Amino acid sequence: MSTDEKILKVAIDMIAKKGFKGATTKQIAEKASVSEMTLFRHFPNKKKILEAAIDRYYYSFQMKELFEHKLIWDLEKDLLMIAETYHKIMKKNKNVIKIAIQEGHNVPGLLEQVNKHPRQLKDLIIKYLEEMNKRELIINADYELTAMNFLYMSYGLFISRSFVSGEIITSLSEEDVIKGSVHVFIDHLTPNGVSEKIH
Amino acid sequence: MSTDEKILKVAIDMIAKKGFKGATTKQIAEKASVSEMTLFRHFPNKKKILEAAIDRYYYSFQMKELFEHKLIWDLEKDLLMIAETYHKIMKKNKNVIKIAIQEGHNVPGLLEQVNKHPRQLKDLIIKYLEEMNKRELIINADYELTAMNFLYMSYGLFISRSFVSGEIITSLSEEDVIKGSVHVFIDHLTPNGVSEKIH
DNA sequence: TATGTTTGTTAGTACTCACTAACTTTCTCT
DNA sequence: AGAGAAAGTTAGTGAGTACTAACAAACATA
């Protein structure tokens, strides 16, 4: 691992944990097994370290490509796949998301960056539901509303488990909660249980 | 407003906004229209200010009393009332919750404190659903799972709107999203639309 | 008016932090 | 082995920060 990468990796971990002010260049250098001088030789100042770290450790995915080939037009399996993918993306970007929550208004562009995935995902879910409706597999509904509620549910689960309470509130496993959330939406979108009763 | 209160009010606002390290005693004093010396005459150190501020500005509610008299055993109205109450509580405690997310691991007891409401609410929802089931108004289900998903949905909505994106992702109003979320769970809990088909 | 209490002011301490300069050591690659 | 690049070392600067000491002003209450 290059010196740059070592520094950035430690930086994003520490800033996510302690905040931008709380993470000192000295500590970052130390944890990266690098002298503080080296750190400043690689980056002009602390703020640029954060920006570079976000740049390096924010994993951007093109939703379309992620899903295009995986959707099989089975509501349960598709929703489950979508939810699981969502959590995979969020977990990969956990540190950046934490930083966005606490430092969002000081790092220009960060909030928009972090909001790109949810917005993309929303659009994708809407399109998916519309197609499912065309195929007469789900009922009519306000799909934007449905998509947002599905996302908020996933988001709440993610934030709660990642940053606040761990498993203090419930002993249910993440997997079970995700499966449960999918079933809630299945009941919502196929109230009669099967496709032939739709319309 | 007393000097103590002025200081604490400004302190919790600023710490929520800038983090514990980012909010300086000088700025807090200034914004509270008080000399820095006065601030230190009222509180022994900065950390105690935060603790006192949390103590003063975390509004603790006894869920039971909040709901006891309001439940009318109409799933839609009750769930809506529960969700709205939840948001009211969260908004009142917005600053403390923000601080809990970013400073949780440095302030002993804070996370537990902030998690009390969700846990209480979870238990209350479970009990409510069990009673609704007894009255044959909803079907059998894993009520803990249902309660958690309902809470995660509300939580996701709250966090997203309060700390991250405002209304960037969707133009739907908070009220509409809440109503939508309630309907999702109604469909889940009363799949045949009415109570006579249950069991 | 007199007295005790609360605030303001000023100056300062001790410390930490981001960041730099100058020089030396280690590493890398031919 | 030798040269150039990257890293370490040491010492330091200047700004900011939590917090204090000492004294003066403002305020409140009787």
Short mmCIF file of C-alpha atoms (C1' of nucleotides) in Angstrom, two decimals:
data_model
loop_
_atom_site.label_atom_id
_atom_site.label_comp_id
_atom_site.label_asym_id
_atom_site.label_seq_id
_atom_site.Cartn_x
_atom_site.Cartn_y
_atom_site.Cartn_z
CA MET A 1 0.00 0.00 0.00
CA SER A 2 1.40 3.38 -1.00
CA THR A 3 2.04 6.13 1.50
CA ASP A 4 -0.81 8.18 0.10
CA GLU A 5 -3.22 5.35 0.55
CA LYS A 6 -2.07 4.54 4.05
CA ILE A 7 -2.61 8.13 5.10
CA LEU A 8 -5.99 8.45 3.43
CA LYS A 9 -7.27 5.21 4.86
CA VAL A 10 -6.35 6.17 8.40
CA ALA A 11 -7.61 9.71 7.86
CA ILE A 12 -11.07 8.70 6.81
CA ASP A 13 -11.36 6.23 9.65
CA MET A 14 -10.28 8.72 12.26
CA ILE A 15 -12.26 11.65 10.91
CA ALA A 16 -15.38 9.49 10.79
CA LYS A 17 -14.75 8.47 14.37
CA LYS A 18 -13.63 11.73 15.94
CA GLY A 19 -14.75 14.42 13.54
CA PHE A 20 -12.59 16.66 11.42
CA LYS A 21 -11.35 18.77 14.32
CA GLY A 22 -11.02 15.81 16.63
CA ALA A 23 -8.72 13.87 14.35
CA THR A 24 -5.28 15.45 14.54
CA THR A 25 -2.63 15.25 11.87
CA LYS A 26 -0.24 13.91 14.46
CA GLN A 27 -2.52 10.99 15.29
CA ILE A 28 -3.25 10.30 11.66
CA ALA A 29 0.44 10.18 10.86
CA GLU A 30 1.15 7.99 13.84
CA LYS A 31 -1.58 5.49 13.04
CA ALA A 32 -0.46 5.42 9.43
CA SER A 33 3.08 4.64 10.62
CA VAL A 34 4.38 7.71 8.91
CA SER A 35 6.03 10.85 10.19
CA GLU A 36 3.86 13.95 10.37
CA MET A 37 6.27 15.63 7.97
CA THR A 38 5.62 12.99 5.35
CA LEU A 39 1.93 13.57 5.70
CA PHE A 40 2.39 17.24 4.85
CA ARG A 41 4.67 16.41 2.00
CA HIS A 42 1.91 14.38 0.42
CA PHE A 43 -0.94 16.76 1.11
CA PRO A 44 -0.81 20.55 1.38
CA ASN A 45 -3.10 20.74 4.41
CA LYS A 46 -5.55 18.86 6.56
CA LYS A 47 -8.63 19.83 4.64
CA LYS A 48 -7.15 18.50 1.40
CA ILE A 49 -6.50 15.23 3.16
CA LEU A 50 -10.18 14.92 3.92
CA GLU A 51 -11.17 15.80 0.39
CA ALA A 52 -8.71 13.34 -1.08
CA ALA A 53 -9.84 10.68 1.38
CA ILE A 54 -13.45 11.13 0.40
CA ASP A 55 -12.46 11.01 -3.22
CA ARG A 56 -10.50 7.85 -2.70
CA TYR A 57 -12.84 6.04 -0.34
CA TYR A 58 -16.23 6.90 -1.63
CA TYR A 59 -17.30 4.05 -3.84
CA SER A 60 -19.57 5.19 -6.57
CA PHE A 61 -21.79 2.67 -8.22
CA GLN A 62 -23.90 2.92 -11.30
CA MET A 63 -27.16 1.54 -10.09
CA LYS A 64 -28.44 0.70 -13.51
CA GLU A 65 -25.60 -1.64 -14.26
CA LEU A 66 -25.80 -3.09 -10.79
CA PHE A 67 -29.38 -4.15 -11.24
CA GLU A 68 -30.00 -4.47 -14.93
CA HIS A 69 -29.02 -8.09 -15.12
CA LYS A 70 -30.18 -9.17 -11.72
CA LEU A 71 -33.85 -8.34 -11.76
CA ILE A 72 -35.94 -11.44 -12.34
CA TRP A 73 -39.42 -9.92 -11.93
CA ASP A 74 -40.13 -11.81 -8.76
CA LEU A 75 -41.13 -9.14 -6.25
CA GLU A 76 -39.77 -10.85 -3.18
CA LYS A 77 -36.45 -11.81 -4.64
CA ASP A 78 -35.97 -8.51 -6.39
CA LEU A 79 -36.81 -6.38 -3.37
CA LEU A 80 -34.54 -8.49 -1.25
CA MET A 81 -31.74 -8.11 -3.75
CA ILE A 82 -32.29 -4.36 -3.90
CA ALA A 83 -32.29 -4.02 -0.11
CA GLU A 84 -29.20 -6.13 0.24
CA THR A 85 -27.39 -4.22 -2.44
CA TYR A 86 -28.36 -1.00 -0.74
CA HIS A 87 -26.86 -2.16 2.51
CA LYS A 88 -23.74 -3.34 0.79
CA ILE A 89 -23.23 0.06 -0.77
CA MET A 90 -23.96 1.91 2.43
CA LYS A 91 -21.60 -0.22 4.45
CA LYS A 92 -18.82 0.25 1.97
CA ASN A 93 -19.36 3.99 2.24
CA LYS A 94 -20.02 4.00 5.93
CA ASN A 95 -17.20 6.33 6.87
CA VAL A 96 -17.99 8.87 4.21
CA ILE A 97 -21.64 8.83 5.19
CA LYS A 98 -20.76 9.43 8.82
CA ILE A 99 -18.58 12.34 7.80
CA ALA A 100 -21.38 13.67 5.63
CA ILE A 101 -23.75 13.70 8.58
CA GLN A 102 -21.41 15.53 10.89
CA GLU A 103 -19.36 17.64 8.50
CA GLY A 104 -21.72 17.91 5.57
CA HIS A 105 -22.13 21.63 5.67
CA ASN A 106 -18.39 22.31 5.79
CA VAL A 107 -17.37 20.16 2.85
CA PRO A 108 -18.91 21.54 -0.31
CA GLY A 109 -20.42 18.93 -2.56
CA LEU A 110 -20.29 16.16 0.02
CA LEU A 111 -23.99 16.02 0.71
CA GLU A 112 -24.85 15.95 -2.96
CA GLN A 113 -22.33 13.20 -3.51
CA VAL A 114 -23.74 11.09 -0.72
CA ASN A 115 -27.28 11.69 -1.92
CA LYS A 116 -26.59 10.47 -5.41
CA HIS A 117 -27.03 6.81 -4.60
CA PRO A 118 -30.35 7.18 -2.83
CA ARG A 119 -31.71 9.31 -5.64
CA GLN A 120 -30.52 6.89 -8.29
CA LEU A 121 -31.92 4.03 -6.31
CA LYS A 122 -35.24 5.77 -5.90
CA ASP A 123 -35.55 6.25 -9.65
CA LEU A 124 -34.58 2.68 -10.25
CA ILE A 125 -37.12 1.32 -7.82
CA ILE A 126 -39.84 3.47 -9.34
CA LYS A 127 -39.04 2.20 -12.81
CA TYR A 128 -38.94 -1.34 -11.54
CA LEU A 129 -42.34 -1.01 -9.90
CA GLU A 130 -43.80 0.56 -13.01
CA GLU A 131 -42.56 -2.33 -15.09
CA MET A 132 -43.88 -4.79 -12.53
CA ASN A 133 -47.21 -3.06 -12.80
CA LYS A 134 -47.18 -3.31 -16.59
CA ARG A 135 -46.62 -6.99 -16.20
CA GLU A 136 -49.60 -7.03 -13.87
CA LEU A 137 -47.58 -8.38 -11.00
CA ILE A 138 -48.30 -5.57 -8.55
CA ILE A 139 -51.18 -3.20 -8.02
CA ASN A 140 -51.34 0.49 -8.77
CA ALA A 141 -49.88 2.70 -6.13
CA ASP A 142 -47.90 5.87 -5.64
CA TYR A 143 -44.59 4.33 -6.55
CA GLU A 144 -42.50 7.33 -5.56
CA LEU A 145 -44.03 7.16 -2.12
CA THR A 146 -43.49 3.44 -1.95
CA ALA A 147 -39.89 3.74 -3.09
CA MET A 148 -39.15 6.47 -0.56
CA ASN A 149 -40.64 4.48 2.27
CA PHE A 150 -38.64 1.46 1.28
CA LEU A 151 -35.51 3.57 1.22
CA TYR A 152 -36.23 5.28 4.51
CA MET A 153 -36.73 1.91 6.11
CA SER A 154 -33.40 0.66 4.83
CA TYR A 155 -31.74 3.92 5.74
CA GLY A 156 -33.09 3.88 9.27
CA LEU A 157 -31.87 0.36 9.78
CA PHE A 158 -28.45 1.22 8.45
CA ILE A 159 -27.95 4.38 10.51
CA SER A 160 -29.29 2.87 13.67
CA ARG A 161 -27.09 -0.18 13.49
CA SER A 162 -23.99 1.58 12.24
CA PHE A 163 -23.84 4.72 14.31
CA VAL A 164 -26.20 4.69 17.21
CA SER A 165 -27.44 1.64 18.92
CA GLY A 166 -25.92 -1.45 17.46
CA GLU A 167 -28.23 -4.12 18.73
CA ILE A 168 -29.39 -2.42 21.86
CA ILE A 169 -32.97 -1.92 20.79
CA THR A 170 -33.76 -5.30 19.34
CA SER A 171 -32.06 -8.64 19.18
CA LEU A 172 -33.35 -9.30 15.69
CA SER A 173 -30.63 -9.86 13.15
CA GLU A 174 -30.11 -7.43 10.34
CA GLU A 175 -30.95 -10.11 7.83
CA ASP A 176 -34.27 -10.88 9.47
CA VAL A 177 -35.19 -7.23 9.61
CA ILE A 178 -34.42 -6.82 5.93
CA LYS A 179 -36.46 -9.87 5.03
CA GLY A 180 -39.28 -8.60 7.18
CA SER A 181 -39.22 -5.21 5.52
CA VAL A 182 -39.47 -6.86 2.13
CA HIS A 183 -42.54 -8.79 3.20
CA VAL A 184 -44.21 -5.66 4.44
CA PHE A 185 -43.88 -4.14 0.99
CA ILE A 186 -44.96 -7.32 -0.73
CA ASP A 187 -48.19 -7.21 1.23
CA HIS A 188 -48.56 -3.61 0.27
CA LEU A 189 -48.00 -4.17 -3.43
CA THR A 190 -49.79 -7.50 -3.85
CA PRO A 191 -52.64 -7.28 -1.36
CA ASN A 192 -54.37 -10.37 -2.68
CA GLY A 193 -51.28 -12.44 -2.57
CA VAL A 194 -51.09 -13.23 -6.23
CA SER A 195 -50.93 -11.52 -9.54
CA GLU A 196 -54.15 -12.68 -11.18
CA LYS A 197 -56.37 -10.54 -9.00
CA ILE A 198 -54.72 -7.31 -9.98
CA HIS A 199 -56.61 -4.51 -11.78
CA MET B 1 -34.18 33.44 30.73
CA SER B 2 -31.49 32.80 33.30
CA THR B 3 -27.80 32.97 32.47
CA ASP B 4 -27.48 29.22 32.90
CA GLU B 5 -30.26 28.59 30.44
CA LYS B 6 -28.93 31.04 27.89
CA ILE B 7 -25.56 29.36 27.93
CA LEU B 8 -26.94 25.83 27.75
CA LYS B 9 -29.29 26.67 24.91
CA VAL B 10 -26.54 28.16 22.79
CA ALA B 11 -24.15 25.38 23.77
CA ILE B 12 -26.37 22.56 22.62
CA ASP B 13 -27.14 24.32 19.36
CA MET B 14 -23.51 24.98 18.58
CA ILE B 15 -22.22 21.60 19.66
CA ALA B 16 -24.85 19.88 17.55
CA LYS B 17 -23.82 22.04 14.62
CA LYS B 18 -20.04 22.05 14.95
CA GLY B 19 -19.24 19.14 17.22
CA PHE B 20 -17.84 19.29 20.72
CA LYS B 21 -14.37 20.32 19.64
CA GLY B 22 -15.63 22.66 16.98
CA ALA B 23 -17.78 24.71 19.30
CA THR B 24 -15.50 26.96 21.33
CA THR B 25 -16.31 28.39 24.71
CA LYS B 26 -15.57 31.83 23.34
CA GLN B 27 -18.19 31.47 20.61
CA ILE B 28 -20.72 30.00 22.98
CA ALA B 29 -20.27 32.88 25.40
CA GLU B 30 -20.49 35.40 22.61
CA LYS B 31 -23.66 33.95 21.13
CA ALA B 32 -25.20 33.76 24.57
CA SER B 33 -24.38 37.45 25.08
CA VAL B 34 -22.31 36.64 28.09
CA SER B 35 -18.63 37.03 28.86
CA GLU B 36 -16.51 33.92 28.68
CA MET B 37 -15.64 34.40 32.33
CA THR B 38 -19.29 34.20 33.29
CA LEU B 39 -19.57 30.96 31.41
CA PHE B 40 -16.79 29.44 33.48
CA ARG B 41 -18.27 30.81 36.65
CA HIS B 42 -21.43 28.87 35.94
CA PHE B 43 -19.83 25.65 34.77
CA PRO B 44 -16.49 24.19 35.84
CA ASN B 45 -15.43 23.15 32.35
CA LYS B 46 -16.59 22.64 28.80
CA LYS B 47 -17.49 19.01 29.19
CA LYS B 48 -19.79 19.77 32.09
CA ILE B 49 -21.53 22.33 29.92
CA LEU B 50 -22.33 19.63 27.41
CA GLU B 51 -23.55 17.28 30.10
CA ALA B 52 -25.70 19.94 31.69
CA ALA B 53 -27.03 20.97 28.27
CA ILE B 54 -28.02 17.41 27.46
CA ASP B 55 -29.63 17.11 30.84
CA ARG B 56 -31.53 20.32 30.35
CA TYR B 57 -32.48 19.91 26.73
CA TYR B 58 -33.24 16.25 26.40
CA TYR B 59 -36.95 15.91 26.78
CA SER B 60 -37.85 12.62 28.30
CA PHE B 61 -41.33 11.31 27.79
CA GLN B 62 -43.10 8.44 29.38
CA MET B 63 -44.51 6.69 26.37
CA LYS B 64 -47.17 4.87 28.27
CA GLU B 65 -48.78 8.03 29.50
CA LEU B 66 -48.40 9.61 26.11
CA PHE B 67 -50.40 6.92 24.42
CA GLU B 68 -52.61 5.35 27.04
CA HIS B 69 -55.49 7.68 26.49
CA LYS B 70 -55.05 8.28 22.82
CA LEU B 71 -55.31 4.82 21.35
CA ILE B 72 -58.70 4.22 19.83
CA TRP B 73 -58.10 0.78 18.33
CA ASP B 74 -58.37 2.00 14.79
CA LEU B 75 -55.19 0.81 13.11
CA GLU B 76 -54.82 3.68 10.69
CA LYS B 77 -55.49 6.43 13.18
CA ASP B 78 -53.43 4.83 15.89
CA LEU B 79 -50.40 4.18 13.71
CA LEU B 80 -50.58 7.69 12.37
CA MET B 81 -50.76 9.08 15.87
CA ILE B 82 -47.82 6.93 16.94
CA ALA B 83 -45.72 8.01 13.97
CA GLU B 84 -46.54 11.66 14.46
CA THR B 85 -45.77 11.48 18.14
CA TYR B 86 -42.49 9.81 17.32
CA HIS B 87 -41.52 12.63 14.99
CA LYS B 88 -42.55 15.23 17.53
CA ILE B 89 -40.31 13.65 20.14
CA MET B 90 -37.41 13.26 17.77
CA LYS B 91 -37.64 16.82 16.58
CA LYS B 92 -37.74 18.15 20.08
CA ASN B 93 -34.62 16.16 20.82
CA LYS B 94 -32.99 16.78 17.48
CA ASN B 95 -29.87 18.45 18.84
CA VAL B 96 -29.21 15.82 21.44
CA ILE B 97 -29.69 13.09 18.87
CA LYS B 98 -27.23 14.74 16.52
CA ILE B 99 -24.72 14.98 19.35
CA ALA B 100 -25.35 11.35 20.20
CA ILE B 101 -24.51 10.30 16.67
CA GLN B 102 -21.28 12.22 16.51
CA GLU B 103 -20.13 12.25 20.12
CA GLY B 104 -21.90 9.20 21.45
CA HIS B 105 -18.83 7.23 22.35
CA ASN B 106 -17.25 10.11 24.27
CA VAL B 107 -20.20 10.95 26.48
CA PRO B 108 -20.93 8.04 28.75
CA GLY B 109 -24.59 7.16 29.00
CA LEU B 110 -25.65 9.33 26.10
CA LEU B 111 -26.39 6.52 23.69
CA GLU B 112 -28.41 4.64 26.25
CA GLN B 113 -30.35 7.78 27.04
CA VAL B 114 -31.16 8.44 23.41
CA ASN B 115 -32.11 4.82 22.87
CA LYS B 116 -34.63 4.79 25.65
CA HIS B 117 -37.43 6.27 23.62
CA PRO B 118 -37.10 3.87 20.71
CA ARG B 119 -37.02 0.92 23.03
CA GLN B 120 -40.02 2.11 24.99
CA LEU B 121 -41.82 2.82 21.78
CA LYS B 122 -40.99 -0.59 20.42
CA ASP B 123 -42.46 -2.28 23.48
CA LEU B 124 -45.49 -0.10 23.31
CA ILE B 125 -46.11 -0.85 19.66
CA ILE B 126 -45.72 -4.56 20.28
CA LYS B 127 -48.23 -4.45 23.09
CA TYR B 128 -50.58 -2.42 20.98
CA LEU B 129 -50.39 -4.90 18.13
CA GLU B 130 -50.92 -7.81 20.46
CA GLU B 131 -54.03 -6.19 21.83
CA MET B 132 -55.21 -5.42 18.32
CA ASN B 133 -54.73 -9.06 17.51
CA LYS B 134 -56.70 -10.13 20.54
CA ARG B 135 -59.49 -7.93 19.32
CA GLU B 136 -59.18 -9.69 15.99
CA LEU B 137 -58.44 -6.47 14.17
CA ILE B 138 -55.08 -7.52 12.72
CA ILE B 139 -53.57 -10.80 11.68
CA ASN B 140 -50.87 -12.76 13.38
CA ALA B 141 -47.36 -11.65 12.63
CA ASP B 142 -43.97 -11.20 14.18
CA TYR B 143 -44.85 -8.02 15.99
CA GLU B 144 -41.35 -7.27 17.15
CA LEU B 145 -40.23 -7.38 13.56
CA THR B 146 -43.14 -5.25 12.48
CA ALA B 147 -42.53 -2.72 15.23
CA MET B 148 -38.84 -2.48 14.39
CA ASN B 149 -39.54 -1.95 10.73
CA PHE B 150 -42.06 0.73 11.53
CA LEU B 151 -39.52 2.42 13.76
CA TYR B 152 -36.70 2.12 11.26
CA MET B 153 -38.89 3.69 8.64
CA SER B 154 -39.71 6.62 10.87
CA TYR B 155 -36.12 6.91 11.96
CA GLY B 156 -34.80 6.93 8.42
CA LEU B 157 -37.23 9.65 7.47
CA PHE B 158 -36.27 11.72 10.47
CA ILE B 159 -32.50 11.43 10.02
CA SER B 160 -32.63 12.00 6.32
CA ARG B 161 -34.70 15.14 6.61
CA SER B 162 -33.02 16.53 9.68
CA PHE B 163 -29.36 15.97 9.06
CA VAL B 164 -28.62 15.03 5.51
CA SER B 165 -30.60 16.08 2.57
CA GLY B 166 -33.55 18.24 3.37
CA GLU B 167 -35.78 17.59 0.42
CA ILE B 168 -33.20 16.84 -2.20
CA ILE B 169 -34.16 13.23 -2.80
CA THR B 170 -37.89 13.56 -3.08
CA SER B 171 -40.37 16.38 -3.23
CA LEU B 172 -42.90 14.47 -1.19
CA SER B 173 -43.88 16.20 2.03
CA GLU B 174 -43.05 14.67 5.36
CA GLU B 175 -46.71 14.35 6.14
CA ASP B 176 -47.42 12.41 2.97
CA VAL B 177 -44.52 10.08 3.58
CA ILE B 178 -45.74 9.37 7.09
CA LYS B 179 -49.26 8.68 5.87
CA GLY B 180 -47.85 6.46 3.16
CA SER B 181 -45.79 4.50 5.64
CA VAL B 182 -48.86 3.91 7.78
CA HIS B 183 -50.74 2.52 4.79
CA VAL B 184 -47.94 0.14 4.00
CA PHE B 185 -48.22 -1.34 7.45
CA ILE B 186 -51.99 -1.42 7.33
CA ASP B 187 -51.78 -3.58 4.22
CA HIS B 188 -49.29 -5.76 6.00
CA LEU B 189 -51.40 -6.22 9.10
CA THR B 190 -54.84 -6.41 7.52
CA PRO B 191 -54.20 -8.13 4.19
CA ASN B 192 -57.87 -8.67 3.48
CA GLY B 193 -58.78 -5.13 4.19
CA VAL B 194 -61.14 -5.82 7.04
CA SER B 195 -61.21 -7.55 10.32
CA GLU B 196 -63.82 -10.28 9.73
CA LYS B 197 -61.48 -12.38 7.64
CA ILE B 198 -58.86 -12.68 10.28
CA HIS B 199 -57.88 -16.05 11.82
"C1'" DT C 1 -28.06 54.24 50.76
"C1'" DA C 2 -25.48 50.26 51.79
"C1'" DT C 3 -24.22 45.46 50.93
"C1'" DG C 4 -23.81 41.18 48.77
"C1'" DT C 5 -24.15 39.05 44.35
"C1'" DT C 6 -23.60 38.68 39.65
"C1'" DT C 7 -21.28 40.18 35.60
"C1'" DG C 8 -17.59 42.44 32.69
"C1'" DT C 9 -12.74 43.40 31.58
"C1'" DT C 10 -8.12 42.62 30.96
"C1'" DA C 11 -4.23 40.05 30.98
"C1'" DG C 12 -2.26 35.96 31.10
"C1'" DT C 13 -0.92 30.67 31.46
"C1'" DA C 14 -0.20 26.37 29.68
"C1'" DC C 15 -1.20 23.57 26.14
"C1'" DT C 16 -2.38 21.82 21.62
"C1'" DC C 17 -2.58 22.07 16.82
"C1'" DA C 18 -1.60 22.80 11.86
"C1'" DC C 19 2.18 23.53 9.42
"C1'" DT C 20 7.39 24.69 8.15
"C1'" DA C 21 12.62 24.69 7.68
"C1'" DA C 22 16.84 22.36 7.54
"C1'" DC C 23 19.26 18.49 7.77
"C1'" DT C 24 19.97 13.33 7.92
"C1'" DT C 25 18.76 8.67 6.92
"C1'" DT C 26 16.76 5.08 4.26
"C1'" DC C 27 15.05 3.17 0.07
"C1'" DT C 28 15.02 2.24 -4.92
"C1'" DC C 29 16.65 1.39 -9.15
"C1'" DT C 30 20.03 1.14 -12.52
"C1'" DA D 1 28.18 1.14 -5.82
"C1'" DG D 2 26.12 5.49 -6.76
"C1'" DA D 3 22.38 8.93 -7.52
"C1'" DG D 4 17.93 10.62 -6.90
"C1'" DA D 5 13.74 10.28 -4.50
"C1'" DA D 6 11.19 9.48 -0.46
"C1'" DA D 7 10.99 9.28 4.43
"C1'" DG D 8 12.57 10.43 9.18
"C1'" DT D 9 14.25 13.71 12.85
"C1'" DT D 10 14.36 17.73 15.38
"C1'" DA D 11 13.15 22.05 16.50
"C1'" DG D 12 10.26 25.57 16.01
"C1'" DT D 13 6.43 29.26 14.78
"C1'" DG D 14 2.16 31.30 15.25
"C1'" DA D 15 -2.47 30.86 16.10
"C1'" DG D 16 -6.12 29.18 18.82
"C1'" DT D 17 -8.17 27.22 22.99
"C1'" DA D 18 -9.68 25.95 27.69
"C1'" DC D 19 -9.35 27.97 31.71
"C1'" DT D 20 -7.63 31.38 35.70
"C1'" DA D 21 -6.50 35.58 38.60
"C1'" DA D 22 -7.52 40.10 40.00
"C1'" DC D 23 -10.06 43.95 39.99
"C1'" DA D 24 -13.89 47.08 38.50
"C1'" DA D 25 -18.63 47.88 37.19
"C1'" DA D 26 -23.52 46.89 37.37
"C1'" DC D 27 -27.32 45.12 39.69
"C1'" DA D 28 -30.50 43.70 43.25
"C1'" DT D 29 -32.57 43.80 47.57
"C1'" DA D 30 -33.38 45.45 52.21
#
